[in-house]
Amino acid sequence: MTAKTATTASIQKFIRPEVFPSTMCPGCGHGILMGAILRAVDELGLDVRRMLFVSGIGCAGWIPSPHFAADTLHTTHGRPVAFATGAALFNPDLNVVVIGGDGDIAAIGGNHLIHAARRNLDMTVICANNQIYGMTGGQVTPTTDIGTITATTPQGNEEPPFDLCKLVEGAGASFVARYSVYHIRPLIRTLKEALQHKGFAFVEVLSPCPTQWGRRNQFADPVALLERYKTLCVPKDRAEKMSPEELAGKVVVGRFR
Amino acid sequence: MPEIAINRDWCKGCYICVNVCPRHVLEIDQESFDHGFHPVVVARPEDCTVCRQCELLCPDLAISVSGEEAGGAPAGESHAEPPAPAPRPLPQGWATVPSPLPAGRYFLQGDEACAEGAIAAGCNYYAGYPITPASEIMERICARFAALPGKHVFVQMEDEIASIASCIGAAWAGAKAMTATSGPGISLMLENLGYAIITETPMVIVDVQRAGPSTGQATRPGQGDFMQVRWGAHGDYELIVLSPWSVAEMYTETIRAFNLAERFRVPVILLADEGVGHLRENLTIPPEVRVFNRIGPSDREPPFGGRPVPPMPVFGEGHRLLVTGSTHDEWGYRRTSSAKVQAELTARLCTKITDSLDEIVESETYLCDDDHLDLLLVSFGFTARSALGAARMAREVGYRVGLFRPRTVWPFPAEALRVVAAKSARVLVAEMNRGQMLREVQRVVPDARGFGKTDGEVIAPDEIWDAAKECLR
Ligand SMILES: Cc1ncc(C[n+]2csc(CCOP(=O)(O)OP(=O)(O)O)c2C)c(N)n1
């Protein structure tokens, strides 16, 4: 059987057209991720009425709310995983998906993330990692690379970033993967696997922010910023054959668990 | 030939599509300029191989490619709509149900009675984090939930922020949810308390107060959270706070807390203290309990407006709910720049409570039958027991002293107090803090005096009697 590909036409049933065009900036990776999530849902034939999309505060929190024509819970900054825990535990029939930014999920919400992973709760957490606080004007986050210019690291970031996949894997998640929005087909495939996974599934999605990250770091052009992932990212099986020197500055993508 | 449709109204001109197309099918139309940028045009549709890179990478869902793609067919509308999920068969409104705990007399601790009250009210989700002097509530719930029939979920969370958050998530999944803590935990919960208020989420939060500030004296009583539970979350709002003074009321007021939460779609706080929480006394459990179950939507009624207390749908039943802590209209759409929506929402969040004070506000008077009182004592929670003792001591030596006890502390029973205070020469407020309820009483009786104590000990009747003597002089 050949896999069906969801199209923009076929995912219209999952969105609220009245809220489009979205509030995202031109070239925002979160918009690509929005489409990828809906395409994964469509290709799996899931009933969105049995899905719950939980998000926090930040541009990424707006991916499902209000764009998705499904149950959405737009919570406080950092807490979507904790809110989702209650809904998932009380109604195990709900397919609970958390969508949040790197600040939301990994800074203020980091503790909830590792505990949900430890409990191996049945939910999918998608971290839209743009390595910046987009909504508040481009401050440094726990995933910002060393050297990056942000509103609060004008001389370049000096703090090492989290490897979110390693963090969550160490905490006990039973499904861990990372892709960028540029790797759109593997990303959709991975999201489909995550949505079907029983237990805690974590997908880190590198998502370009041309406005807050790009403009400060010579990548104001959304196209150049998106295509940057082509050279930045190394697939896991290729990375396994590379030396630490060769891997320096690269981001490994793939399914880790 | 494949057809490529570009939605000009949704396109923002990032030109990702133009650049990712391997066959250069799309171009930027330098001649025209609308929506603030040069539009994208389909220059060479005949070259399109339906690889869909442009469509998949468009951040604005603004490109649609139709046509057979190599190696597979588009999904199209192939998935038939499955039948709608079954709505929950819950009873709505008031109901009389058998008590889960067999009727009879029990000797219980206040915290344990609170857990029993919650279970009697229909609590079926509990999330908490250990803290003295509230942990016994969680432990009792944990043990009892395991033995109860039907769905009962207990979870010990990683902190109090997560505890209240998960209760709110569970409430929207249909649960009657509760968490219990003490001052440090309340401090952590405040942001999400505000979230529960603006999203009109019914739930119960128990604060078994201890001596603060900060870690203070973990095992000692205090009543220093009186103002915090009312004003701690930011913004303008109303909420309901009840104050039990006995083990029996730890049971009955917890039931009332759930009923009010469900009735008004508001978080209700049970403001207990270490005194009543750790007190052990007799309690009679009646055979039946009166419970209120939230009203669900009939047809398509808006979940956030239209009525003072709108009906509350739950997740998973096809309502496509938008629940947000941002200012929202009656259907949940964010309206963060509308003065009208912000004004109407904040007004309704308050008036749904303040227009129903008859249903919410309860107070009691003791020894107040005389036409004229020499002194009226006003006290809440555990301290009110001592105040009643002090009034009796005063009466033994001939003074007409009575007690006014708010059982609902927020909204404060100002009208009921005004009536009794009118016949009293003086008013004295006794509380385990440095004059928090006193301020509220002074809004009714400007010359009311206060007796506050913050040494981590309960206030004894003779201490209040000594303070009363000062007033009576
Ligand atoms: C408790 C709290 N602190 C701070 C904020 C302000 N705030 C709003 S969004 C945001 C960061 C958003 O960054 P991220 O989560 O990475 O998402 P992005 O906008 O980049 O998608 C912050 C700090 C808040 N809303 N609540």
Coordinates of N, CA, C and O in Angstrom, one line a residue, chain A residues 98-151:
Chain A
V98 N 1.2 18.2 23.1 CA 1.7 19.4 23.7 C 2.6 20.1 22.6 O 3.5 19.4 22.1
I99 N 2.4 21.4 22.4 CA 3.2 22.1 21.5 C 3.7 23.4 22.2 O 2.9 24.1 22.7
G100 N 5.0 23.5 22.2 CA 5.6 24.7 22.9 C 6.9 25.1 22.4 O 7.6 24.3 21.7
G101 N 7.3 26.3 22.7 CA 8.7 26.8 22.3 C 9.7 26.3 23.2 O 9.5 25.6 24.2
D102 N 11.0 26.6 22.9 CA 12.1 26.1 23.7 C 12.1 26.8 25.1 O 12.5 26.2 26.1
G103 N 11.7 28.1 25.1 CA 11.6 28.7 26.4 C 10.5 28.1 27.2 O 10.7 27.8 28.4
D104 N 9.3 27.9 26.6 CA 8.2 27.4 27.3 C 8.5 26.0 27.8 O 8.2 25.6 29.0
I105 N 9.0 25.1 27.0 CA 9.2 23.7 27.3 C 10.5 23.4 28.1 O 10.5 22.6 29.0
A106 N 11.5 24.2 27.7 CA 12.8 23.8 28.3 C 13.4 24.7 29.4 O 14.2 24.4 30.1
A107 N 12.9 26.0 29.4 CA 13.4 26.9 30.4 C 12.4 26.9 31.6 O 12.5 26.1 32.5
I108 N 11.3 27.7 31.5 CA 10.4 27.8 32.6 C 9.7 26.4 32.8 O 9.3 26.1 33.9
G109 N 9.5 25.6 31.8 CA 8.8 24.4 31.9 C 9.7 23.2 31.9 O 9.2 22.0 31.9
G110 N 11.0 23.4 32.1 CA 11.9 22.2 32.1 C 11.6 21.1 33.1 O 11.7 19.9 32.8
N111 N 11.2 21.5 34.3 CA 10.9 20.6 35.3 C 9.8 19.7 35.0 O 9.8 18.5 35.1
H112 N 8.7 20.3 34.4 CA 7.5 19.5 34.0 C 7.9 18.5 32.9 O 7.4 17.4 32.9
L113 N 8.8 19.0 32.0 CA 9.2 18.1 30.9 C 9.8 16.8 31.4 O 9.4 15.7 31.0
I114 N 10.8 17.0 32.2 CA 11.6 15.8 32.7 C 10.7 14.9 33.5 O 10.8 13.7 33.4
H115 N 9.8 15.5 34.3 CA 8.9 14.6 35.1 C 7.9 13.9 34.3 O 7.6 12.7 34.5
A116 N 7.4 14.5 33.3 CA 6.4 13.8 32.4 C 7.1 12.7 31.6 O 6.6 11.6 31.4
A117 N 8.4 13.0 31.2 CA 9.2 11.9 30.6 C 9.4 10.8 31.5 O 9.3 9.6 31.2
R118 N 9.8 11.1 32.8 CA 10.1 10.1 33.8 C 8.8 9.2 34.0 O 8.9 8.0 34.1
R119 N 7.7 9.8 34.0 CA 6.4 9.1 34.2 C 6.0 8.3 33.0 O 5.1 7.5 33.0
N120 N 6.7 8.6 31.9 CA 6.3 8.0 30.6 C 4.8 8.1 30.3 O 4.2 7.2 29.9
L121 N 4.3 9.4 30.6 CA 2.9 9.7 30.3 C 2.6 9.5 28.9 O 3.4 9.8 28.0
D122 N 1.4 9.1 28.6 CA 1.0 8.9 27.2 C 0.6 10.2 26.6 O -0.5 10.6 26.6
M123 N 1.6 10.9 26.0 CA 1.4 12.1 25.3 C 2.5 12.4 24.4 O 3.6 11.8 24.5
T124 N 2.3 13.3 23.4 CA 3.4 13.7 22.5 C 3.7 15.1 22.8 O 2.8 16.0 22.9
V125 N 5.0 15.4 23.1 CA 5.4 16.8 23.3 C 6.3 17.2 22.1 O 7.3 16.6 21.8
I126 N 5.8 18.3 21.4 CA 6.6 18.8 20.3 C 7.2 20.1 20.7 O 6.5 21.1 21.0
C127 N 8.5 20.2 20.7 CA 9.2 21.4 21.1 C 9.6 22.1 19.8 O 10.5 21.7 19.1
A128 N 9.0 23.3 19.6 CA 9.3 24.1 18.4 C 10.5 24.9 18.8 O 10.4 26.0 19.4
N129 N 11.7 24.4 18.5 CA 13.0 25.0 19.0 C 13.5 26.1 18.0 O 14.2 25.7 17.1
N130 N 13.3 27.3 18.3 CA 13.9 28.4 17.5 C 15.1 29.0 18.2 O 15.6 30.0 17.7
Q131 N 15.5 28.4 19.3 CA 16.6 28.9 20.0 C 16.6 30.3 20.4 O 17.6 31.0 20.6
I132 N 15.4 30.8 20.6 CA 15.2 32.2 21.0 C 13.8 32.4 21.6 O 12.9 31.6 21.4
Y133 N 13.7 33.4 22.5 CA 12.3 33.8 22.9 C 11.8 34.7 21.9 O 12.1 35.9 21.8
G134 N 11.0 34.1 21.0 CA 10.4 34.9 19.9 C 9.5 36.0 20.3 O 9.6 37.1 20.0
M135 N 8.5 35.5 21.1 CA 7.4 36.5 21.4 C 7.8 37.7 22.2 O 7.2 38.8 22.0
T136 N 8.8 37.5 23.0 CA 9.2 38.6 23.9 C 10.3 39.5 23.3 O 10.8 40.4 24.0
G137 N 10.7 39.2 22.1 CA 11.7 40.1 21.5 C 13.1 39.6 21.3 O 14.0 40.4 21.1
G138 N 13.3 38.3 21.4 CA 14.6 37.8 21.0 C 15.6 37.7 22.1 O 16.8 38.0 21.8
Q139 N 15.3 37.2 23.3 CA 16.3 37.0 24.3 C 16.8 35.6 24.2 O 16.3 34.7 23.6
V140 N 18.0 35.4 24.9 CA 18.6 34.1 24.9 C 17.8 33.0 25.6 O 17.0 33.4 26.6
T141 N 17.9 31.8 25.2 CA 17.1 30.7 25.8 C 18.1 29.6 26.2 O 19.3 29.6 25.8
P142 N 17.6 28.6 26.9 CA 18.6 27.5 27.3 C 19.0 26.6 26.1 O 19.8 25.7 26.3
T143 N 18.5 26.9 24.9 CA 18.9 26.1 23.8 C 19.7 26.9 22.8 O 20.1 26.5 21.7
T144 N 19.9 28.2 23.1 CA 20.7 29.1 22.2 C 22.1 28.6 22.2 O 22.7 28.4 23.2
D145 N 22.7 28.6 21.0 CA 24.1 28.2 20.8 C 25.1 29.2 21.4 O 24.8 30.4 21.4
I146 N 26.3 28.7 21.8 CA 27.3 29.6 22.2 C 27.7 30.5 21.0 O 27.7 30.1 19.9
G147 N 27.8 31.8 21.3 CA 28.2 32.8 20.3 C 27.0 33.5 19.7 O 27.2 34.6 19.0
T148 N 25.8 33.0 19.8 CA 24.7 33.6 19.2 C 24.4 35.0 19.8 O 24.4 35.2 21.0
I149 N 24.1 36.0 18.9 CA 23.7 37.3 19.4 C 22.2 37.3 19.7 O 21.4 36.9 18.8
T150 N 21.8 37.7 20.9 CA 20.4 37.9 21.2 C 20.3 39.2 21.9 O 21.3 39.9 22.2
A151 N 19.0 39.5 22.2 CA 18.8 40.8 22.9 C 19.4 40.9 24.3 O 19.7 41.9 24.8

